[in-house]
Coordinates of C-alpha atoms in Angstrom, one line a residue:
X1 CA 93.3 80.8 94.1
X2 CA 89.7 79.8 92.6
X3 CA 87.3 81.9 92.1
X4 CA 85.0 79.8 90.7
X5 CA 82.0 79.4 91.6
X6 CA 81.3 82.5 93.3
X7 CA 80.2 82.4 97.0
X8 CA 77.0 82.6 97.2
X9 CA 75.9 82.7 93.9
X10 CA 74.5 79.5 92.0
X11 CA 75.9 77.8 89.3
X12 CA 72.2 77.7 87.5
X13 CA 70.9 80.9 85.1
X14 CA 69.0 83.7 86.6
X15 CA 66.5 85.3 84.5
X16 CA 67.6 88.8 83.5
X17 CA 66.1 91.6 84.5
X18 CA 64.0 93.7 82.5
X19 CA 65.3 96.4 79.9
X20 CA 65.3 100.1 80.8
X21 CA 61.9 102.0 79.7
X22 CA 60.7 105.0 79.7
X23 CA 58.2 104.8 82.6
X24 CA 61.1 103.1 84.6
X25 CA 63.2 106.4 84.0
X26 CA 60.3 108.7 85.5
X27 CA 60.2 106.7 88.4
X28 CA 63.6 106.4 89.2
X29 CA 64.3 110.2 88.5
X30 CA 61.6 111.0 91.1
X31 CA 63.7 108.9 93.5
X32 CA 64.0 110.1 97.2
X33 CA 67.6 109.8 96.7
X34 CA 70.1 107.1 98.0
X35 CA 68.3 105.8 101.5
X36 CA 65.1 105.2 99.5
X37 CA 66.9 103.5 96.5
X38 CA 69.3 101.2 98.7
X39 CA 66.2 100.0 100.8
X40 CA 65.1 98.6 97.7
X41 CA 65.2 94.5 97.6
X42 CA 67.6 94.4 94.6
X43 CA 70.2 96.8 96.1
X44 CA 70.0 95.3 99.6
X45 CA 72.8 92.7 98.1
X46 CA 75.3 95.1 97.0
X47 CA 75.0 97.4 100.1
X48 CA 76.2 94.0 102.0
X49 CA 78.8 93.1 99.6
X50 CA 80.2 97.1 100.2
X51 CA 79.8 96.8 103.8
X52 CA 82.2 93.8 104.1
X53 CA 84.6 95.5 101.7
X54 CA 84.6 98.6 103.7
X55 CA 85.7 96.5 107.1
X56 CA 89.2 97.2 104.7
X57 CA 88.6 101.4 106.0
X58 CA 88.5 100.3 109.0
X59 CA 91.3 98.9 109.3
X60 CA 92.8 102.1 108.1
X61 CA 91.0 104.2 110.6
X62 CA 91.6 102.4 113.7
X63 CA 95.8 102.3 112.8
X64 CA 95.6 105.8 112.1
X65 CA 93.8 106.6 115.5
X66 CA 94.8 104.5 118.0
X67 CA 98.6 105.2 117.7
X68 CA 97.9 109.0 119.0
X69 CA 96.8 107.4 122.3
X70 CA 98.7 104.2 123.1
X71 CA 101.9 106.0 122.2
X72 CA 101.6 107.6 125.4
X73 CA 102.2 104.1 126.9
X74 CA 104.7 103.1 124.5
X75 CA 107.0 105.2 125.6
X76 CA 107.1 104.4 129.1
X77 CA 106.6 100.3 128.6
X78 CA 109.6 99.9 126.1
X79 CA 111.7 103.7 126.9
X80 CA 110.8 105.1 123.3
X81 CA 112.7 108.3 123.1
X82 CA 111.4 110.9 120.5
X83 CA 113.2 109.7 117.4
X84 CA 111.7 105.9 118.3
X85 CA 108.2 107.6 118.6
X86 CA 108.5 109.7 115.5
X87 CA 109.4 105.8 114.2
X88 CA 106.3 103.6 115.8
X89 CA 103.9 106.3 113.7
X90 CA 105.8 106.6 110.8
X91 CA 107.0 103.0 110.3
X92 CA 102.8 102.1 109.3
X93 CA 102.6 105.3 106.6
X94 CA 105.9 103.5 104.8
X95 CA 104.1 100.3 105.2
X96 CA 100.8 101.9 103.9
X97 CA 102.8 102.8 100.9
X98 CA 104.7 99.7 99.8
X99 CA 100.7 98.3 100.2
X100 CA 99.4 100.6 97.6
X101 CA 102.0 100.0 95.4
X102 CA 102.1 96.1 95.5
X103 CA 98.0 96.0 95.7
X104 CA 98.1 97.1 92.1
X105 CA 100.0 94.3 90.6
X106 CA 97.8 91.7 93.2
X107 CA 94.1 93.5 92.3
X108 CA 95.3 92.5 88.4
X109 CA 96.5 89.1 89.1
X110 CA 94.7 87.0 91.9
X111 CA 91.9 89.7 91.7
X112 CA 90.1 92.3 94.1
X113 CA 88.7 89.9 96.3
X114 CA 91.5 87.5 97.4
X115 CA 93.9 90.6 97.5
X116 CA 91.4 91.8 100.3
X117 CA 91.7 88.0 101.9
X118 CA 95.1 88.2 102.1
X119 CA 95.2 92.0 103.6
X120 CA 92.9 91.1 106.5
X121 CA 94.4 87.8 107.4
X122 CA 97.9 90.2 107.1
X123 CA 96.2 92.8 109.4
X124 CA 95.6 90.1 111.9
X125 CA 98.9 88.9 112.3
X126 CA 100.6 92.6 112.6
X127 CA 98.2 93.3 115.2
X128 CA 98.8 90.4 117.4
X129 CA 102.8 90.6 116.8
X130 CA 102.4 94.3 118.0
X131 CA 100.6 94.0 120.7
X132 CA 103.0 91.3 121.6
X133 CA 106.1 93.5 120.8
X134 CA 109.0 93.4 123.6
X135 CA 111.0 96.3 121.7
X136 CA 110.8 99.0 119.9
X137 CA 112.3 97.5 116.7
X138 CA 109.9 94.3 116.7
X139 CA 106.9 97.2 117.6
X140 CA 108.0 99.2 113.9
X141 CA 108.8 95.8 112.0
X142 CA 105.0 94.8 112.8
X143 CA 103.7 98.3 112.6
X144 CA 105.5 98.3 108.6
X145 CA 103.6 94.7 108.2
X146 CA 100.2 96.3 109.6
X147 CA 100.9 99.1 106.9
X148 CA 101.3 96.8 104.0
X149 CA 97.8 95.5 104.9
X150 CA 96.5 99.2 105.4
X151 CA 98.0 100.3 102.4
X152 CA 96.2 97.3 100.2
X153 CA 93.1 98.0 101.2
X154 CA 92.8 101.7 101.5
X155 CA 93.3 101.5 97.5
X156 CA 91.6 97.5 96.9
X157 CA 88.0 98.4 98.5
X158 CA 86.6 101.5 96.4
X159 CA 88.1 99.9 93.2
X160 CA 86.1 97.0 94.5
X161 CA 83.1 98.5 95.1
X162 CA 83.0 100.9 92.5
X163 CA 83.1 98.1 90.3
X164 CA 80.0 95.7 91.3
X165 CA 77.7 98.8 92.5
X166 CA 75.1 100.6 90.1
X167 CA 76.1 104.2 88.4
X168 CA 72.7 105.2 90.3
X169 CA 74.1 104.8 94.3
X170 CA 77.6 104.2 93.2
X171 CA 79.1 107.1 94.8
X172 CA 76.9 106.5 98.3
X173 CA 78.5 102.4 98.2
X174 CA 81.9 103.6 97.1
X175 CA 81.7 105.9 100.2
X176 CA 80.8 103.5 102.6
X177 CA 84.7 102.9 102.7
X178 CA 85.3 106.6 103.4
X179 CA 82.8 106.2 106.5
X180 CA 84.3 103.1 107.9
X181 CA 87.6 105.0 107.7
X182 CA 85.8 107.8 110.2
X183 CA 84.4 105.2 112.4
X184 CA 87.6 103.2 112.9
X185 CA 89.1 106.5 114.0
X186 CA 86.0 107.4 116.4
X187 CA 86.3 103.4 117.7
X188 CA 90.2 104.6 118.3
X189 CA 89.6 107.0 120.7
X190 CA 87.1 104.9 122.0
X191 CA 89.3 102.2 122.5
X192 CA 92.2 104.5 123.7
X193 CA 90.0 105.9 126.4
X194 CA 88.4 103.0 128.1
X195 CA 92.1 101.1 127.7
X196 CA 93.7 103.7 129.5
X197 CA 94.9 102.7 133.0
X198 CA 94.3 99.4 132.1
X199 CA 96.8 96.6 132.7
X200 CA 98.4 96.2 129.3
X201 CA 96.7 99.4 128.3
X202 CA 98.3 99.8 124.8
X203 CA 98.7 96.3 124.0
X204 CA 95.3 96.0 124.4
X205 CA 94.6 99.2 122.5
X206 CA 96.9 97.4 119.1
X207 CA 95.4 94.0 120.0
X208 CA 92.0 94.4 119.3
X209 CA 92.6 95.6 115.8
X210 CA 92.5 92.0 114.8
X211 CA 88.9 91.5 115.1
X212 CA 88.4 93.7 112.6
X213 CA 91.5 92.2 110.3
X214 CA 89.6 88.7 110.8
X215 CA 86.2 90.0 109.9
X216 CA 87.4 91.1 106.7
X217 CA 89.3 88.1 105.7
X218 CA 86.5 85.8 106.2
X219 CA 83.7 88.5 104.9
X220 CA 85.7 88.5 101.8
X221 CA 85.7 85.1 101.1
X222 CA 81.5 85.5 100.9
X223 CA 81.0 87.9 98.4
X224 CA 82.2 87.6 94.2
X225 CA 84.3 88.5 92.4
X226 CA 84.5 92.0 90.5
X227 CA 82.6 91.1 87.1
X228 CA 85.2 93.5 85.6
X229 CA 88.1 91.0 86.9
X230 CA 86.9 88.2 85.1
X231 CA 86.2 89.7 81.9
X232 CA 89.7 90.7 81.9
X233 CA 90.8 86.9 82.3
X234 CA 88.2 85.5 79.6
X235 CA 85.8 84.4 82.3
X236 CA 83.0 86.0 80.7
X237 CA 80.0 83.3 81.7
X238 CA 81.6 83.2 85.3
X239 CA 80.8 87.5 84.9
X240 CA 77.4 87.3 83.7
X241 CA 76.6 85.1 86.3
X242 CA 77.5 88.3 89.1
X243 CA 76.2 90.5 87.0
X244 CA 72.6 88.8 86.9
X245 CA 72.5 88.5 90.7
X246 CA 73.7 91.2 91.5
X247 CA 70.9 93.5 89.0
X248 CA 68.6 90.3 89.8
X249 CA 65.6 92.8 90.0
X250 CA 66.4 96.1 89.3
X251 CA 64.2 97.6 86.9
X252 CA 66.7 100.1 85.7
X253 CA 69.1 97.4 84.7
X254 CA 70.2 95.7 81.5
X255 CA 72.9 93.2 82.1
X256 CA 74.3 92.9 78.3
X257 CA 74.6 96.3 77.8
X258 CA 76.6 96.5 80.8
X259 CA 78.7 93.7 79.9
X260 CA 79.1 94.8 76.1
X261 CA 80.6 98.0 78.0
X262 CA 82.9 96.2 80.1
X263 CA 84.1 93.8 77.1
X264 CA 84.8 97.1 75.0
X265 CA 86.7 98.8 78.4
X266 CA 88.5 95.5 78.3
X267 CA 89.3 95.0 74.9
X268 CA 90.5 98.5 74.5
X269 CA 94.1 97.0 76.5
X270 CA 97.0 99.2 75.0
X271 CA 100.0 99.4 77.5
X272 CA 98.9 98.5 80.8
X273 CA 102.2 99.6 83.0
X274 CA 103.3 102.5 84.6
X275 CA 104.1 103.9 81.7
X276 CA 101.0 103.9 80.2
X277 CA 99.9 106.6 82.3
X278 CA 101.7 109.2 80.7
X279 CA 100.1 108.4 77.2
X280 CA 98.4 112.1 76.0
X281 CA 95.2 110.8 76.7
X282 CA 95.5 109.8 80.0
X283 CA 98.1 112.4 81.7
X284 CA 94.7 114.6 82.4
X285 CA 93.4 112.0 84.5
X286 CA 96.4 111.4 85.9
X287 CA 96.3 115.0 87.1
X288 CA 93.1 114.8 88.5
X289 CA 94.0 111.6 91.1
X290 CA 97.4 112.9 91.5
X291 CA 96.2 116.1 92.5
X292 CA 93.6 114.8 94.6
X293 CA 95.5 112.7 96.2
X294 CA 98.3 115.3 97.3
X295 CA 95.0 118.2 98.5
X296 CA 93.6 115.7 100.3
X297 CA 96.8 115.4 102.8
X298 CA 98.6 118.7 102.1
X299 CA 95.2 120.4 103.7
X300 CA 96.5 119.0 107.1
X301 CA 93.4 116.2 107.6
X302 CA 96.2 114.1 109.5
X303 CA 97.3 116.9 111.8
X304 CA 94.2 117.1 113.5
X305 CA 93.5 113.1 113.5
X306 CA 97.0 112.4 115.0
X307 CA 97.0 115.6 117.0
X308 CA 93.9 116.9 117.6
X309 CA 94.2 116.7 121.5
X310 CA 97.7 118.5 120.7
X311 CA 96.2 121.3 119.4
X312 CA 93.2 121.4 122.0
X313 CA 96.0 121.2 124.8
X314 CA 97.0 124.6 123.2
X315 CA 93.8 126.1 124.1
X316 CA 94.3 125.7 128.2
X317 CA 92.6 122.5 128.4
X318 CA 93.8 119.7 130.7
X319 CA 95.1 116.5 128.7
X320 CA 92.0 115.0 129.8
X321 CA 89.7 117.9 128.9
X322 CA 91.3 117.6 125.1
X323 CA 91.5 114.0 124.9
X324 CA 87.6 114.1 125.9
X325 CA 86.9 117.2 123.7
X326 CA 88.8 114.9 120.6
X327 CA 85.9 112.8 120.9
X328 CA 83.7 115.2 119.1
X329 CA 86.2 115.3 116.4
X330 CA 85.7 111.5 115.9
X331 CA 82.0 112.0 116.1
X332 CA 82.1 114.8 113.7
X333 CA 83.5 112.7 111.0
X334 CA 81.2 110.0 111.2
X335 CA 78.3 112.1 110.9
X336 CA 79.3 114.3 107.7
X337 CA 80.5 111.8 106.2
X338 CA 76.9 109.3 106.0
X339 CA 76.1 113.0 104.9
X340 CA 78.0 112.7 101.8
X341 CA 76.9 109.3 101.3
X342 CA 73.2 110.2 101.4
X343 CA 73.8 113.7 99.1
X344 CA 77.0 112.2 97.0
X345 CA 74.4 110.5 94.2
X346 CA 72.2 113.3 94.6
X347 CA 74.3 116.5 94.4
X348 CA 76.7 115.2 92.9
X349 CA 80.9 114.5 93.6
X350 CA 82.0 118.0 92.3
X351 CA 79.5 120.3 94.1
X352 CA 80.0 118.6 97.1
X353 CA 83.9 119.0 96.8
X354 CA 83.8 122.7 96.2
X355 CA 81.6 123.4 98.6
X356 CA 83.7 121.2 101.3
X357 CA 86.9 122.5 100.5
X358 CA 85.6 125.9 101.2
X359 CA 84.7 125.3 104.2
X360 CA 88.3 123.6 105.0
X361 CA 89.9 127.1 103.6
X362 CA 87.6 128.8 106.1
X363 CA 88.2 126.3 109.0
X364 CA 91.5 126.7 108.8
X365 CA 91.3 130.2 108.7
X366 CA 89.1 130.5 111.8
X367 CA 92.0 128.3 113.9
X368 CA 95.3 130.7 112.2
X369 CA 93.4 133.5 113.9
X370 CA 92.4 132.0 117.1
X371 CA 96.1 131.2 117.6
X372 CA 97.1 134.7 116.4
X373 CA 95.4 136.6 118.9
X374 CA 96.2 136.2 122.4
X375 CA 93.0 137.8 123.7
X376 CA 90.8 135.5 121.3
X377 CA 92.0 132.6 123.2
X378 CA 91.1 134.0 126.3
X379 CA 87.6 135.4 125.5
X380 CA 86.5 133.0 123.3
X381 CA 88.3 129.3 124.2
X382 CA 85.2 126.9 122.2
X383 CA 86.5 128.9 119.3
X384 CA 88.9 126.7 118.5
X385 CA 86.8 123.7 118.6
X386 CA 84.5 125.1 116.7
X387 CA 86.7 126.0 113.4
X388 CA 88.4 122.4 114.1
X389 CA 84.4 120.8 114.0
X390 CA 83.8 123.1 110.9
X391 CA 87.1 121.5 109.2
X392 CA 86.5 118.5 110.1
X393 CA 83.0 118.2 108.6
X394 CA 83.9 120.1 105.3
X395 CA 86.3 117.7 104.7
X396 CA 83.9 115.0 105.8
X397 CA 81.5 115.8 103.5
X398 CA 83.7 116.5 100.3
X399 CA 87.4 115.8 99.6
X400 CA 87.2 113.2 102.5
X401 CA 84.8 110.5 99.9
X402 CA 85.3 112.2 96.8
X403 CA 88.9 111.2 96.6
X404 CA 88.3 107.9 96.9
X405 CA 85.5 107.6 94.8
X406 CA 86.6 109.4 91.8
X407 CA 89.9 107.9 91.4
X408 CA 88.1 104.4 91.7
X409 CA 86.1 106.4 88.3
X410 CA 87.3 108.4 86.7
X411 CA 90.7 105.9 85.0
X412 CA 89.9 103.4 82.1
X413 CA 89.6 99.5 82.9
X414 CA 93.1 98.6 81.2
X415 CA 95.5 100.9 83.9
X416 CA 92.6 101.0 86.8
X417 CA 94.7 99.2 89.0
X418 CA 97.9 100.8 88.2
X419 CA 96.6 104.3 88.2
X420 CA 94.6 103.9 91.6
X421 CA 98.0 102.2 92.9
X422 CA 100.0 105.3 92.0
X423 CA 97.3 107.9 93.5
X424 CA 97.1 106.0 96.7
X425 CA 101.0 105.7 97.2
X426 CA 101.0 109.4 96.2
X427 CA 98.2 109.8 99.0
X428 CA 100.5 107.8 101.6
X429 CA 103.8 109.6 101.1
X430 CA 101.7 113.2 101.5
X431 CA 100.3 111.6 104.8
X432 CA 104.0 110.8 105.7
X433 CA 105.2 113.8 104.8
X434 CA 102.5 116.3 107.0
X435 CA 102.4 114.4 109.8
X436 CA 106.4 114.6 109.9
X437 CA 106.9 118.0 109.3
X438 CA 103.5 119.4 111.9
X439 CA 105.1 119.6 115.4
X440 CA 108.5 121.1 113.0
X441 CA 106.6 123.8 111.4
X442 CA 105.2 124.5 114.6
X443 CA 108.5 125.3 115.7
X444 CA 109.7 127.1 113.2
X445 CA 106.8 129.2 111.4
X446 CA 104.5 129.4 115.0
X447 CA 101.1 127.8 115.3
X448 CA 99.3 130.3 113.8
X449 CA 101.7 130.5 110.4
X450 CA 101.2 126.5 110.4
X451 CA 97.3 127.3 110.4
X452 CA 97.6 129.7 107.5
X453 CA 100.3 128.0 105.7
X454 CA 97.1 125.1 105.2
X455 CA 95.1 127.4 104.6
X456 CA 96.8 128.9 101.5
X457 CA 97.1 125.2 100.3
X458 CA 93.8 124.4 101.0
X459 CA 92.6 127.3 98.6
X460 CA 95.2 126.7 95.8
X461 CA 93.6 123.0 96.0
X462 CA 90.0 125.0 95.7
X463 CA 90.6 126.3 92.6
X464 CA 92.2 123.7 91.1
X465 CA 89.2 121.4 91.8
X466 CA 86.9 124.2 90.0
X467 CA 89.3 124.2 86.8
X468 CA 90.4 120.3 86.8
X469 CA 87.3 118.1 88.4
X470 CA 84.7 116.7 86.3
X471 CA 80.8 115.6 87.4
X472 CA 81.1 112.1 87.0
X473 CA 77.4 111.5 89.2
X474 CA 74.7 108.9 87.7
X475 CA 77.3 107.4 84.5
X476 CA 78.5 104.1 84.3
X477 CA 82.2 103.5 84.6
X478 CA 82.5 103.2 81.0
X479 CA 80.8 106.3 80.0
X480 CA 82.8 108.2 82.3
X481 CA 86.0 106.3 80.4
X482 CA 84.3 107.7 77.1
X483 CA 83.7 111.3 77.9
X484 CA 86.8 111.6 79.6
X485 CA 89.7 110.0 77.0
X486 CA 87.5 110.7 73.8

């Protein structure tokens, strides 16, 4: 698959911009932050290029909301008993982790950008077949092949993006995944809501995922290559060429320092397998995704996106009243998380995940004790929203993006793609695993032991972020590389 030339970049030499100085520093440390800098011409580019890679969050929103809503349908269209349903949602988290695993080895061989191609025109075709589905088996074999595309981009696009965007608004681009993720989950319950009733209400509901799947496919086919990518295969000419046009007028820029740095990532290969993650130098890192990876499920996030008008329904509310009251959930998301984009570059990844995770710890908390207390729930009902709108916006705001972005950072060029393979798969199977063992521990341990057992997780994960997670804000990814293995 050709890569070469890039779309939408000519052939012919750009004129490179102008070195760093010293009165180029002042200005760009008196910055407004990340909305002033990304209105600027020569970033205008790369947010595009980061908006058509984050359709690839999207995707992974919209599957993970819409099944909490057309289920309902599913199960009286095609008789799905509660083992079949447990299937249908499950079947796209296995899916979702075969993707990670395989996007590795495809992100090193055919690239970033055609492994995104490929995912969305997947996506496309698993959306149609389900909403076509005539049984439950054919409904989980397409929901595994809409995983597989899920799975690829959920770890592709903020190892894409991380690697064409600027150490300045990196984290705010990288994060533009993150917040594609929130609003494919808010356009989810959208989608379930005005669907339902409808003729074909659920088909409909898994049908229109493909617009989405399309748009990335053929977005993807506009935009370069990552400049990293083709320095890896000896297309270093074909990587200055991105490189120029995409820091084609940024004053802060200087394009062969930039690519000495990603020629001495590149050259500095070693093993590149599996098994070069556990070399001494790199098993700290490895900690760091890995434990990431696992807080940022084990807190319960996917209990409240595939349940949330479960647990509202436990309030008193009508199903109607919670599905409508989920809403806010959706809404909550999306507006924490362009938060964090704005504030990422600015305060930094590690403040904002401290501070997040606290809140989490406290929002779970807050919704132990409300279902602890029989006479809370009847004094004060909106408590329960409340603690779930507090948790939803902590994690919004920090482990939410900062997951993503740091383990698209923080891992040196050679085993990028392996190690952001193994911390999304690791990501998956935690998702799997909470959101098969919720309505169990329910069961067993009560509502309110669920709430705290989070809870307890939630602040073991708290202070392992304040021992373990670095500041990587404002360096390149090669600096981070060097302060981090030595």
């Amino acid at each position: 698959m050709p890569d070469d030339p890039e779309p939408g970049f000519p052939v012919g030499d750009h004129g490179q911009p102008p070195g760093r100085g010293s009165e180029a520093k002042r200005k760009d440390d008196h910055m407004a932050g990340f909305i002033a800098t990304i209105r600027e011409g020569h970033n205008a580019l790369i947010a595009r290029i980061a908006g058509i890679a984050a359709i690839g969050g999207m995707l992974f929103g919209y599957d993970t909301g819409v099944i909490s809503g057309a289920l309902l349908y599913i199960k009286r269209d095609l008789g799905a008993g509660t083992f079949e349903q447990e299937l249908i949602v499950s079947s796209l988290l296995v899916g979702a982790m075969l993707g990670a695993g395989l996007s590795g080895w495809t992100a090193k061989r055919i690239g970033r950008r055609w492994t995104k191609v490929i995912s969305g025109s997947v996506y496309v075709v698993g959306s149609l077949g389900a909403a076509f589905a005539v049984s439950v088996p054919m409904l989980v074999g397409f929901r595994v092949l809409l995983g597989l595309a899920v799975g690829t981009a959920s770890f592709v696009s903020p190892l894409y993006i991380s690697e064409l965007a600027p150490p300045r608004i990196r984290g705010g681009l990288t994060s533009f995944n993150q917040l594609a993720v929130t609003v494919g989950i808010l356009a989810a319950y959208l989608v379930n809501y005005a669907f339902s009733g409808v003729a074909h209400d659920w088909r409909w509901m898994l049908g229109l995922a493909a617009l989405p799947g399309a748009a990335l496919a053929v977005g993807m086919l506009t935009v370069p290559s990552s400049p990293r990518w083709l320095v890896q295969q000896g297309r270093e000419e074909q990587a200055r060429r991105v490189v120029e046009r995409l820091r084609e007028g940024d004053p802060h820029a200087d394009v062969d320092a930039e690519l000495d740095d990603i020629r001495t990532a590149a050259r500095e290969t070693g093993r590149t397998g599996i098994g070069a993650l556990w070399a001494p130098k790199l098993r700290p890192l490895l900690l760091i995704g890995l434990g990431l990876a696992l807080a940022q499920q084990f807190v319960g996030i996917n209990t409240v996106i595939y349940y949330a008008p479960t647990i509202l329904s436990a309030t008193g509310l009508s199903a109607g009243g919670a599905i409508g009251q989920s809403v806010f959930v959706g809404v909550t998301n999306v507006v924490f998380t362009v938060i964090a984009i704005v504030l990422l570059d600015r305060v930094g990844r590690r403040g904002l995940l401290l501070a997040g995770t606290a809140g989490i710890v406290l929002g779970l908390a807050l919704l132990g004790v409300f279902f602890l207390l029989p006479g809370l729930q009847q004094q004060a009902p909106w408590l329960a929203l409340a603690a779930l709108l507090l948790y939803i916006a902590s994690f919004a705001v920090g482990l939410g993006p900062v997951f993503w972005l740091m383990i698209s950072e923080v891992f040196p060029l050679p085993v990028r793609n392996i190690a952001m393979s193994a911390c999304t798969v690791g990501n998956w199977a935690a998702n799997f695993v909470v959101s098969l063992t919720f309505l169990s521990l329910v069961q067993v341990i009560t509502r309110p032991g669920t709430f705290f057992l989070y809870t307890g997780i939630s602040l073991l994960a708290l202070l392992f972020f304040w021992r373990k997670i670095p500041e990587t804000q404002g360096r390149s990814l090669e600096q981070i590389q060097q302060q981090l293995t030595g």
